[in-house]
């Protein structure tokens, strides 16, 4: 694993790789090559689920965990066709006026056996297996449909969709997005994508091209949970990024933690100098809202404003705002 981890040169560029290793032992785990290979494969599947650069020995617990994971993958692959997915929308408001300026689309899955699941209960499986790509396309299309309906009713708000690492780096993202916008009739300027710092940094050259192609189309990009990853400010300043969304961990400790407040003030100053807006995410108290406003955050989001709402609930929220 250490050897594979060392970068190698491909067409003049350094490339890093990671490995996942599954191990089965003779005779404890089987007496035939086929049986040992099958169990080593199960152990490798579990190692991949634990992250990268992981090795795992086969055991009964892993077998049970892998079977559950594979069952969830099977259900996920059928979720779109079965109509089990739906979106909820968390309002995004102007810091000064508290006027609604947009909504973040959040995915929910009504599992046929387990009931309503939150994203953290299934997105890792979707990402690891690639199922996230068709599911992500469904999310973009449905978010655009809802936003166009709100616009048709006189509510000109934008909609934001989170992209995972695999979605953002998928070669079909640009074409699919253009096709969905054309078919739904939503203006490109009203669709926003959010990605994490680590997603941007995973492949800088590709990210640079992707962000610029999206910007040329009219779709803008926000960096989600800024401050939680390992982004390079040098690269971010060279990309047409429209927003920085401050990681909620900095918001959570306000106003008690002066260090976090200093970070927020620094992020706001830097972002405004680069013509980027700043979103304070995770606002739960009036004090946090007041500090976000004083710090110069442009937009705020959190349970103080509203939790995630079904589409019809979001429409009523817009009507009251």
Short mmCIF file of C-alpha atoms in Angstrom, two decimals:
data_model
loop_
_atom_site.label_atom_id
_atom_site.label_comp_id
_atom_site.label_asym_id
_atom_site.label_seq_id
_atom_site.Cartn_x
_atom_site.Cartn_y
_atom_site.Cartn_z
CA UNK A 1 0.00 0.00 0.00
CA UNK A 2 2.88 2.32 0.75
CA UNK A 3 4.35 1.71 -2.70
CA UNK A 4 1.04 2.43 -4.45
CA UNK A 5 0.59 5.62 -2.44
CA UNK A 6 3.75 7.20 -3.87
CA UNK A 7 2.94 9.52 -6.82
CA UNK A 8 4.02 8.41 -10.28
CA UNK A 9 4.40 10.49 -13.43
CA UNK A 10 1.82 10.08 -16.19
CA UNK A 11 2.24 12.26 -19.29
CA UNK A 12 4.34 14.66 -17.26
CA UNK A 13 1.87 15.01 -14.39
CA UNK A 14 2.15 13.50 -10.88
CA UNK A 15 -0.66 10.99 -10.21
CA UNK A 16 -1.48 9.47 -6.83
CA UNK A 17 -3.36 6.23 -6.29
CA UNK A 18 -4.84 4.41 -3.33
CA UNK A 19 -5.55 0.75 -2.67
CA UNK A 20 -8.15 -1.31 -0.85
CA UNK A 21 -7.15 -4.84 0.10
CA UNK A 22 -9.30 -7.73 1.25
CA UNK A 23 -7.70 -10.78 2.83
CA UNK A 24 -9.03 -14.29 3.48
CA UNK A 25 -7.09 -17.06 5.23
CA UNK A 26 -6.80 -20.75 4.41
CA UNK A 27 -8.25 -22.92 5.90
CA UNK A 28 -10.25 -20.76 8.37
CA UNK A 29 -12.17 -18.93 5.66
CA UNK A 30 -12.45 -21.70 3.08
CA UNK A 31 -10.88 -24.76 1.49
CA UNK A 32 -11.17 -23.83 -2.19
CA UNK A 33 -9.71 -21.00 -4.24
CA UNK A 34 -13.19 -19.87 -5.29
CA UNK A 35 -14.41 -19.67 -1.69
CA UNK A 36 -11.29 -17.84 -0.52
CA UNK A 37 -11.51 -15.38 -3.43
CA UNK A 38 -15.18 -14.72 -2.71
CA UNK A 39 -14.48 -13.94 0.95
CA UNK A 40 -11.43 -11.83 0.12
CA UNK A 41 -13.66 -9.86 -2.23
CA UNK A 42 -16.19 -9.33 0.57
CA UNK A 43 -13.38 -8.10 2.82
CA UNK A 44 -12.17 -5.75 0.08
CA UNK A 45 -15.68 -4.35 -0.37
CA UNK A 46 -15.73 -3.59 3.35
CA UNK A 47 -12.28 -1.99 3.15
CA UNK A 48 -13.46 0.29 0.35
CA UNK A 49 -16.44 1.33 2.46
CA UNK A 50 -14.08 2.34 5.27
CA UNK A 51 -12.17 4.76 3.04
CA UNK A 52 -9.05 4.48 0.95
CA UNK A 53 -5.69 2.86 1.80
CA UNK A 54 -7.38 0.31 4.06
CA UNK A 55 -6.88 -3.45 4.30
CA UNK A 56 -9.35 -5.80 5.94
CA UNK A 57 -9.38 -9.46 6.97
CA UNK A 58 -12.56 -11.42 6.34
CA UNK A 59 -14.78 -12.30 9.31
CA UNK A 60 -18.44 -13.10 9.91
CA UNK A 61 -19.24 -9.54 11.03
CA UNK A 62 -17.83 -8.15 7.79
CA UNK A 63 -19.90 -10.63 5.82
CA UNK A 64 -23.10 -9.45 7.53
CA UNK A 65 -22.17 -5.79 7.09
CA UNK A 66 -21.34 -6.31 3.43
CA UNK A 67 -24.60 -8.12 2.77
CA UNK A 68 -26.53 -5.20 4.29
CA UNK A 69 -24.53 -2.72 2.23
CA UNK A 70 -25.10 -4.66 -0.99
CA UNK A 71 -28.81 -4.88 -0.21
CA UNK A 72 -28.95 -1.11 0.29
CA UNK A 73 -27.13 -0.64 -3.01
CA UNK A 74 -29.71 -2.82 -4.74
CA UNK A 75 -32.58 -0.82 -3.24
CA UNK A 76 -30.85 2.46 -4.15
CA UNK A 77 -30.54 1.44 -7.80
CA UNK A 78 -34.32 1.00 -7.89
CA UNK A 79 -35.22 4.07 -5.81
CA UNK A 80 -35.62 6.51 -8.72
CA UNK A 81 -37.82 4.17 -10.75
CA UNK A 82 -39.95 3.36 -7.73
CA UNK A 83 -40.56 7.01 -6.91
CA UNK A 84 -39.05 6.66 -3.42
CA UNK A 85 -36.93 9.82 -3.55
CA UNK A 86 -38.12 13.32 -2.81
CA UNK A 87 -36.63 16.74 -2.15
CA UNK A 88 -37.01 19.16 0.71
CA UNK A 89 -35.89 22.78 0.53
CA UNK A 90 -34.16 24.86 3.20
CA UNK A 91 -34.58 28.62 2.69
CA UNK A 92 -31.60 30.89 2.16
CA UNK A 93 -32.24 34.52 3.14
CA UNK A 94 -30.53 37.88 2.83
CA UNK A 95 -28.66 38.73 6.01
CA UNK A 96 -29.89 42.33 6.08
CA UNK A 97 -33.52 42.05 5.02
CA UNK A 98 -34.22 38.34 5.73
CA UNK A 99 -35.79 38.25 2.27
CA UNK A 100 -35.76 34.78 0.70
CA UNK A 101 -33.16 34.64 -2.07
CA UNK A 102 -33.00 30.91 -2.67
CA UNK A 103 -33.41 27.38 -1.43
CA UNK A 104 -31.04 24.49 -0.92
CA UNK A 105 -32.41 21.22 -2.29
CA UNK A 106 -31.88 18.32 0.12
CA UNK A 107 -32.50 14.67 -0.72
CA UNK A 108 -34.66 12.26 1.26
CA UNK A 109 -35.30 8.55 0.60
CA UNK A 110 -38.33 6.63 1.75
CA UNK A 111 -36.72 3.20 2.03
CA UNK A 112 -39.21 0.35 1.39
CA UNK A 113 -38.21 -1.38 4.64
CA UNK A 114 -36.52 1.23 6.86
CA UNK A 115 -38.78 4.21 6.24
CA UNK A 116 -37.58 7.79 5.77
CA UNK A 117 -33.77 8.01 5.57
CA UNK A 118 -31.55 11.08 5.84
CA UNK A 119 -28.70 11.53 3.32
CA UNK A 120 -25.98 10.50 5.78
CA UNK A 121 -27.65 7.09 6.00
CA UNK A 122 -27.26 6.21 2.31
CA UNK A 123 -25.18 8.71 0.33
CA UNK A 124 -21.86 7.03 1.19
CA UNK A 125 -23.11 3.80 -0.42
CA UNK A 126 -24.42 5.75 -3.41
CA UNK A 127 -21.06 7.52 -3.82
CA UNK A 128 -18.93 4.39 -3.47
CA UNK A 129 -20.99 2.38 -5.95
CA UNK A 130 -21.57 5.13 -8.52
CA UNK A 131 -25.35 5.11 -7.99
CA UNK A 132 -24.95 8.76 -6.98
CA UNK A 133 -24.64 9.74 -10.66
CA UNK A 134 -28.19 8.81 -11.80
CA UNK A 135 -29.61 9.86 -8.42
CA UNK A 136 -27.76 13.17 -8.69
CA UNK A 137 -29.17 13.74 -12.16
CA UNK A 138 -32.67 13.13 -10.74
CA UNK A 139 -31.99 15.69 -7.99
CA UNK A 140 -30.81 18.37 -10.44
CA UNK A 141 -33.79 17.82 -12.73
CA UNK A 142 -36.37 17.91 -9.93
CA UNK A 143 -34.76 20.91 -8.24
CA UNK A 144 -34.88 22.79 -11.56
CA UNK A 145 -38.53 21.80 -12.08
CA UNK A 146 -39.51 23.15 -8.66
CA UNK A 147 -37.54 26.38 -9.12
CA UNK A 148 -39.16 27.02 -12.49
CA UNK A 149 -42.61 26.48 -10.93
CA UNK A 150 -41.79 29.00 -8.18
CA UNK A 151 -40.62 31.47 -10.81
CA UNK A 152 -43.81 30.96 -12.81
CA UNK A 153 -45.79 31.84 -9.67
CA UNK A 154 -43.88 35.07 -9.17
CA UNK A 155 -41.13 33.93 -6.79
CA UNK A 156 -37.80 34.52 -8.60
CA UNK A 157 -35.60 32.49 -6.27
CA UNK A 158 -32.62 30.31 -7.12
CA UNK A 159 -32.11 26.68 -6.16
CA UNK A 160 -28.87 25.17 -4.91
CA UNK A 161 -27.88 21.53 -5.42
CA UNK A 162 -25.03 19.81 -3.58
CA UNK A 163 -22.65 17.79 -5.74
CA UNK A 164 -20.61 14.91 -4.37
CA UNK A 165 -17.03 14.25 -5.45
CA UNK A 166 -18.06 11.62 -7.99
CA UNK A 167 -20.84 13.82 -9.41
CA UNK A 168 -18.61 16.86 -9.81
CA UNK A 169 -15.85 14.86 -11.50
CA UNK A 170 -18.20 12.90 -13.77
CA UNK A 171 -17.43 13.75 -17.41
CA UNK A 172 -21.13 14.04 -18.24
CA UNK A 173 -21.97 16.73 -15.66
CA UNK A 174 -21.73 19.74 -18.00
CA UNK A 175 -23.75 18.17 -20.80
CA UNK A 176 -26.41 16.76 -18.47
CA UNK A 177 -26.80 20.10 -16.70
CA UNK A 178 -27.23 21.97 -20.00
CA UNK A 179 -29.79 19.41 -21.16
CA UNK A 180 -31.79 19.62 -17.91
CA UNK A 181 -31.84 23.43 -17.99
CA UNK A 182 -33.06 23.39 -21.59
CA UNK A 183 -35.77 20.83 -20.86
CA UNK A 184 -37.03 22.39 -17.62
CA UNK A 185 -36.85 25.99 -18.83
CA UNK A 186 -35.01 27.26 -15.76
CA UNK A 187 -32.57 30.12 -16.34
CA UNK A 188 -28.98 28.93 -15.75
CA UNK A 189 -28.40 31.87 -13.38
CA UNK A 190 -31.01 30.41 -11.04
CA UNK A 191 -29.22 27.08 -10.61
CA UNK A 192 -26.34 26.96 -8.13
CA UNK A 193 -24.04 24.07 -7.31
CA UNK A 194 -22.27 23.50 -4.00
CA UNK A 195 -19.13 21.40 -3.61
CA UNK A 196 -16.75 20.84 -0.73
CA UNK A 197 -13.20 22.18 -0.54
CA UNK A 198 -11.82 18.65 -0.77
CA UNK A 199 -13.81 17.97 -3.95
CA UNK A 200 -12.25 21.01 -5.60
CA UNK A 201 -8.77 19.99 -4.48
CA UNK A 202 -9.14 16.36 -5.55
CA UNK A 203 -8.24 17.21 -9.15
CA UNK A 204 -7.35 20.87 -9.51
CA UNK A 205 -6.97 20.94 -13.30
CA UNK A 206 -10.30 19.19 -13.87
CA UNK A 207 -12.00 21.39 -11.25
CA UNK A 208 -10.69 24.52 -12.93
CA UNK A 209 -12.10 23.44 -16.31
CA UNK A 210 -15.42 22.31 -14.84
CA UNK A 211 -16.01 25.47 -12.80
CA UNK A 212 -15.20 27.66 -15.80
CA UNK A 213 -17.48 25.69 -18.13
CA UNK A 214 -20.32 25.95 -15.63
CA UNK A 215 -19.71 29.68 -15.28
CA UNK A 216 -19.76 30.13 -19.06
CA UNK A 217 -23.13 28.38 -19.05
CA UNK A 218 -24.37 30.74 -16.31
CA UNK A 219 -24.38 28.21 -13.46
CA UNK A 220 -22.42 29.45 -10.45
CA UNK A 221 -20.55 27.48 -7.82
CA UNK A 222 -20.30 27.81 -4.04
CA UNK A 223 -17.72 26.24 -1.75
CA UNK A 224 -19.61 24.39 0.97
CA UNK A 225 -18.41 24.07 4.57
CA UNK A 226 -15.47 26.39 3.96
CA UNK A 227 -12.83 25.96 6.64
CA UNK A 228 -13.38 22.23 7.16
CA UNK A 229 -11.14 20.97 4.35
CA UNK A 230 -7.74 21.51 2.84
CA UNK A 231 -8.40 23.97 0.06
CA UNK A 232 -5.70 26.05 -1.57
CA UNK A 233 -6.64 29.72 -1.56
CA UNK A 234 -4.30 30.18 -4.50
CA UNK A 235 -6.55 28.01 -6.69
CA UNK A 236 -9.88 29.17 -5.31
CA UNK A 237 -9.00 32.77 -6.14
CA UNK A 238 -8.44 31.75 -9.77
CA UNK A 239 -11.86 30.14 -10.17
CA UNK A 240 -15.17 31.93 -10.86
CA UNK A 241 -16.68 30.95 -7.50
CA UNK A 242 -19.67 33.02 -6.41
CA UNK A 243 -20.07 32.09 -2.75
CA UNK A 244 -18.22 30.83 0.28
CA UNK A 245 -20.38 28.94 2.77
CA UNK A 246 -18.79 29.05 6.22
CA UNK A 247 -18.62 25.67 7.93
CA UNK A 248 -21.28 25.37 10.62
CA UNK A 249 -18.66 24.34 13.18
CA UNK A 250 -17.49 27.98 13.27
CA UNK A 251 -21.07 29.20 13.70
CA UNK A 252 -21.96 26.71 16.43
CA UNK A 253 -19.62 28.19 19.04
CA UNK A 254 -20.54 31.83 18.48
CA UNK A 255 -20.47 34.12 20.33
CA UNK A 256 -18.38 32.38 23.02
CA UNK A 257 -15.41 31.39 20.84
CA UNK A 258 -13.43 34.49 19.84
CA UNK A 259 -11.16 32.38 17.64
CA UNK A 260 -14.08 31.24 15.49
CA UNK A 261 -15.33 34.82 15.23
CA UNK A 262 -11.89 35.93 14.05
CA UNK A 263 -11.96 33.23 11.35
CA UNK A 264 -15.40 34.36 10.19
CA UNK A 265 -14.30 37.99 9.99
CA UNK A 266 -11.22 36.97 8.00
CA UNK A 267 -13.25 34.81 5.58
CA UNK A 268 -15.75 37.63 5.02
CA UNK A 269 -12.98 40.16 4.33
CA UNK A 270 -11.16 37.83 1.95
CA UNK A 271 -14.34 36.79 0.10
CA UNK A 272 -15.58 40.34 -0.37
CA UNK A 273 -12.19 41.38 -1.73
CA UNK A 274 -12.57 38.58 -4.28
CA UNK A 275 -16.17 39.63 -5.09
CA UNK A 276 -17.61 36.49 -3.49
CA UNK A 277 -20.64 36.41 -1.23
CA UNK A 278 -20.50 34.75 2.19
CA UNK A 279 -23.19 32.49 3.62
CA UNK A 280 -23.40 31.79 7.35
CA UNK A 281 -24.75 28.26 7.64
CA UNK A 282 -26.24 26.72 10.79
CA UNK A 283 -27.78 29.86 12.31
CA UNK A 284 -29.86 28.66 15.26
CA UNK A 285 -30.06 31.62 17.67
CA UNK A 286 -30.77 35.34 17.49
CA UNK A 287 -27.26 36.02 18.82
CA UNK A 288 -25.68 34.01 16.02
CA UNK A 289 -27.80 35.87 13.47
CA UNK A 290 -26.77 39.24 14.91
CA UNK A 291 -23.08 38.29 14.80
CA UNK A 292 -23.38 37.03 11.22
CA UNK A 293 -24.98 40.33 10.27
CA UNK A 294 -22.33 42.40 12.06
CA UNK A 295 -19.55 40.32 10.48
CA UNK A 296 -20.82 41.21 7.03
CA UNK A 297 -22.17 37.80 5.96
CA UNK A 298 -24.38 38.35 2.92
CA UNK A 299 -26.78 35.46 3.42
CA UNK A 300 -27.80 33.19 6.28
CA UNK A 301 -29.32 29.76 6.59
CA UNK A 302 -30.34 27.62 9.54
CA UNK A 303 -33.13 26.45 11.79
CA UNK A 304 -33.67 29.94 13.22
CA UNK A 305 -34.88 30.91 9.75
CA UNK A 306 -36.44 27.56 8.83
CA UNK A 307 -35.69 23.88 8.65
CA UNK A 308 -36.03 21.93 5.39
CA UNK A 309 -39.53 22.19 3.88
CA UNK A 310 -41.52 20.23 1.35
CA UNK A 311 -42.06 22.12 -1.91
CA UNK A 312 -45.59 23.23 -1.05
CA UNK A 313 -44.44 24.29 2.43
CA UNK A 314 -41.62 26.31 0.88
CA UNK A 315 -44.14 28.05 -1.38
CA UNK A 316 -46.18 29.05 1.68
CA UNK A 317 -42.95 30.26 3.33
CA UNK A 318 -42.29 32.41 0.25
CA UNK A 319 -45.82 33.81 0.37
CA UNK A 320 -45.40 34.85 4.02
CA UNK A 321 -41.92 36.33 3.57
#
